[in-house]
């Protein structure tokens, strides 16, 4: 917090996220999603399958689970020793 590695706006966002996180509910959601993952059909022995055809299977996520999260695989600039 006092190192100056994270800019003040990002730090405030992270603090709000921490305060809004309910650890017990998060754990429940994780276990629900793991259960959903295990309920997906398994591969059949001896049958070849194109994995790209299986990626479109819908998984019912709890409403609002992702909120306004944006996923990106683009590298982010380094600030200090932390990737932001």
PDB file of C-alpha atoms in Angstrom:
ATOM      1  CA  UNK A   1       0.000   0.000   0.000  1.00  0.00           C
ATOM      2  CA  UNK A   2       2.758   2.461   0.875  1.00  0.00           C
ATOM      3  CA  UNK A   3       5.256   1.140  -1.684  1.00  0.00           C
ATOM      4  CA  UNK A   4       3.691   3.129  -4.525  1.00  0.00           C
ATOM      5  CA  UNK A   5       3.745   0.099  -6.837  1.00  0.00           C
ATOM      6  CA  UNK A   6      -0.035   0.132  -7.389  1.00  0.00           C
ATOM      7  CA  UNK A   7      -1.594   3.389  -8.480  1.00  0.00           C
ATOM      8  CA  UNK A   8      -4.176   4.878  -6.050  1.00  0.00           C
ATOM      9  CA  UNK A   9      -7.184   4.228  -8.327  1.00  0.00           C
ATOM     10  CA  UNK A  10      -6.277   0.559  -8.755  1.00  0.00           C
ATOM     11  CA  UNK A  11      -5.637   0.234  -5.022  1.00  0.00           C
ATOM     12  CA  UNK A  12      -9.079   1.670  -4.236  1.00  0.00           C
ATOM     13  CA  UNK A  13     -10.702  -0.751  -6.696  1.00  0.00           C
ATOM     14  CA  UNK A  14      -8.872  -3.696  -5.108  1.00  0.00           C
ATOM     15  CA  UNK A  15      -9.935  -2.611  -1.621  1.00  0.00           C
ATOM     16  CA  UNK A  16     -13.596  -2.372  -2.707  1.00  0.00           C
ATOM     17  CA  UNK A  17     -13.389  -5.815  -4.315  1.00  0.00           C
ATOM     18  CA  UNK A  18     -11.905  -7.244  -1.113  1.00  0.00           C
ATOM     19  CA  UNK A  19     -14.653  -5.652   0.986  1.00  0.00           C
ATOM     20  CA  UNK A  20     -17.406  -6.951  -1.346  1.00  0.00           C
ATOM     21  CA  UNK A  21     -16.121 -10.517  -1.442  1.00  0.00           C
ATOM     22  CA  UNK A  22     -18.012 -13.005   0.689  1.00  0.00           C
ATOM     23  CA  UNK A  23     -15.525 -15.868   1.199  1.00  0.00           C
ATOM     24  CA  UNK A  24     -18.202 -18.428   2.093  1.00  0.00           C
ATOM     25  CA  UNK A  25     -20.334 -17.597  -0.950  1.00  0.00           C
ATOM     26  CA  UNK A  26     -17.237 -17.609  -3.163  1.00  0.00           C
ATOM     27  CA  UNK A  27     -16.382 -21.086  -1.876  1.00  0.00           C
ATOM     28  CA  UNK A  28     -19.933 -22.280  -2.587  1.00  0.00           C
ATOM     29  CA  UNK A  29     -19.764 -20.894  -6.135  1.00  0.00           C
ATOM     30  CA  UNK A  30     -16.411 -22.574  -6.728  1.00  0.00           C
ATOM     31  CA  UNK A  31     -17.776 -25.940  -5.580  1.00  0.00           C
ATOM     32  CA  UNK A  32     -20.921 -25.465  -7.693  1.00  0.00           C
ATOM     33  CA  UNK A  33     -18.788 -24.776 -10.762  1.00  0.00           C
ATOM     34  CA  UNK A  34     -16.549 -27.772 -10.039  1.00  0.00           C
ATOM     35  CA  UNK A  35     -19.667 -29.937  -9.767  1.00  0.00           C
ATOM     36  CA  UNK A  36     -20.902 -28.515 -13.099  1.00  0.00           C
ATOM     37  CA  UNK A  37     -17.524 -29.307 -14.639  1.00  0.00           C
ATOM     38  CA  UNK A  38     -17.650 -32.908 -13.417  1.00  0.00           C
ATOM     39  CA  UNK A  39     -21.195 -33.294 -14.775  1.00  0.00           C
ATOM     40  CA  UNK A  40     -20.002 -32.693 -18.354  1.00  0.00           C
ATOM     41  CA  UNK A  41     -19.799 -35.781 -20.558  1.00  0.00           C
ATOM     42  CA  UNK A  42     -16.509 -37.666 -20.569  1.00  0.00           C
ATOM     43  CA  UNK A  43     -14.562 -38.754 -23.621  1.00  0.00           C
ATOM     44  CA  UNK A  44     -15.418 -42.198 -24.963  1.00  0.00           C
ATOM     45  CA  UNK A  45     -12.499 -44.668 -24.947  1.00  0.00           C
ATOM     46  CA  UNK A  46     -11.261 -45.382 -28.484  1.00  0.00           C
ATOM     47  CA  UNK A  47     -13.293 -42.574 -30.074  1.00  0.00           C
ATOM     48  CA  UNK A  48     -11.404 -39.600 -31.503  1.00  0.00           C
ATOM     49  CA  UNK A  49     -13.015 -36.235 -30.917  1.00  0.00           C
ATOM     50  CA  UNK A  50     -12.161 -32.720 -32.074  1.00  0.00           C
ATOM     51  CA  UNK A  51     -11.731 -30.741 -28.862  1.00  0.00           C
ATOM     52  CA  UNK A  52     -12.662 -27.530 -30.691  1.00  0.00           C
ATOM     53  CA  UNK A  53     -16.160 -28.909 -31.290  1.00  0.00           C
ATOM     54  CA  UNK A  54     -16.646 -29.439 -27.556  1.00  0.00           C
ATOM     55  CA  UNK A  55     -15.650 -25.923 -26.501  1.00  0.00           C
ATOM     56  CA  UNK A  56     -19.062 -24.466 -27.327  1.00  0.00           C
ATOM     57  CA  UNK A  57     -20.903 -26.484 -24.686  1.00  0.00           C
ATOM     58  CA  UNK A  58     -22.883 -24.027 -22.552  1.00  0.00           C
ATOM     59  CA  UNK A  59     -22.251 -24.089 -18.836  1.00  0.00           C
ATOM     60  CA  UNK A  60     -24.931 -22.418 -16.765  1.00  0.00           C
ATOM     61  CA  UNK A  61     -23.097 -19.897 -14.615  1.00  0.00           C
ATOM     62  CA  UNK A  62     -24.891 -18.340 -11.661  1.00  0.00           C
ATOM     63  CA  UNK A  63     -26.392 -14.996 -12.674  1.00  0.00           C
ATOM     64  CA  UNK A  64     -23.932 -12.153 -12.292  1.00  0.00           C
ATOM     65  CA  UNK A  65     -21.023 -14.448 -11.475  1.00  0.00           C
ATOM     66  CA  UNK A  66     -18.689 -12.712 -13.876  1.00  0.00           C
ATOM     67  CA  UNK A  67     -20.196  -9.257 -13.406  1.00  0.00           C
ATOM     68  CA  UNK A  68     -18.307  -6.847 -15.610  1.00  0.00           C
ATOM     69  CA  UNK A  69     -15.091  -8.831 -15.823  1.00  0.00           C
ATOM     70  CA  UNK A  70     -13.172  -8.527 -19.077  1.00  0.00           C
ATOM     71  CA  UNK A  71     -10.694 -11.257 -19.834  1.00  0.00           C
ATOM     72  CA  UNK A  72      -7.614 -10.396 -21.846  1.00  0.00           C
ATOM     73  CA  UNK A  73      -4.607 -12.379 -22.914  1.00  0.00           C
ATOM     74  CA  UNK A  74      -2.691  -9.281 -23.918  1.00  0.00           C
ATOM     75  CA  UNK A  75       0.441  -8.611 -21.885  1.00  0.00           C
ATOM     76  CA  UNK A  76       0.105  -5.689 -19.523  1.00  0.00           C
ATOM     77  CA  UNK A  77       2.860  -3.164 -18.848  1.00  0.00           C
ATOM     78  CA  UNK A  78       5.010  -3.741 -15.818  1.00  0.00           C
ATOM     79  CA  UNK A  79       4.765  -1.331 -12.925  1.00  0.00           C
ATOM     80  CA  UNK A  80       7.528  -2.040 -10.470  1.00  0.00           C
ATOM     81  CA  UNK A  81       7.758  -5.805  -9.975  1.00  0.00           C
ATOM     82  CA  UNK A  82       4.026  -6.413 -10.303  1.00  0.00           C
ATOM     83  CA  UNK A  83       2.073  -7.019 -13.506  1.00  0.00           C
ATOM     84  CA  UNK A  84      -1.046  -4.864 -13.360  1.00  0.00           C
TER      85      UNK A  84
END
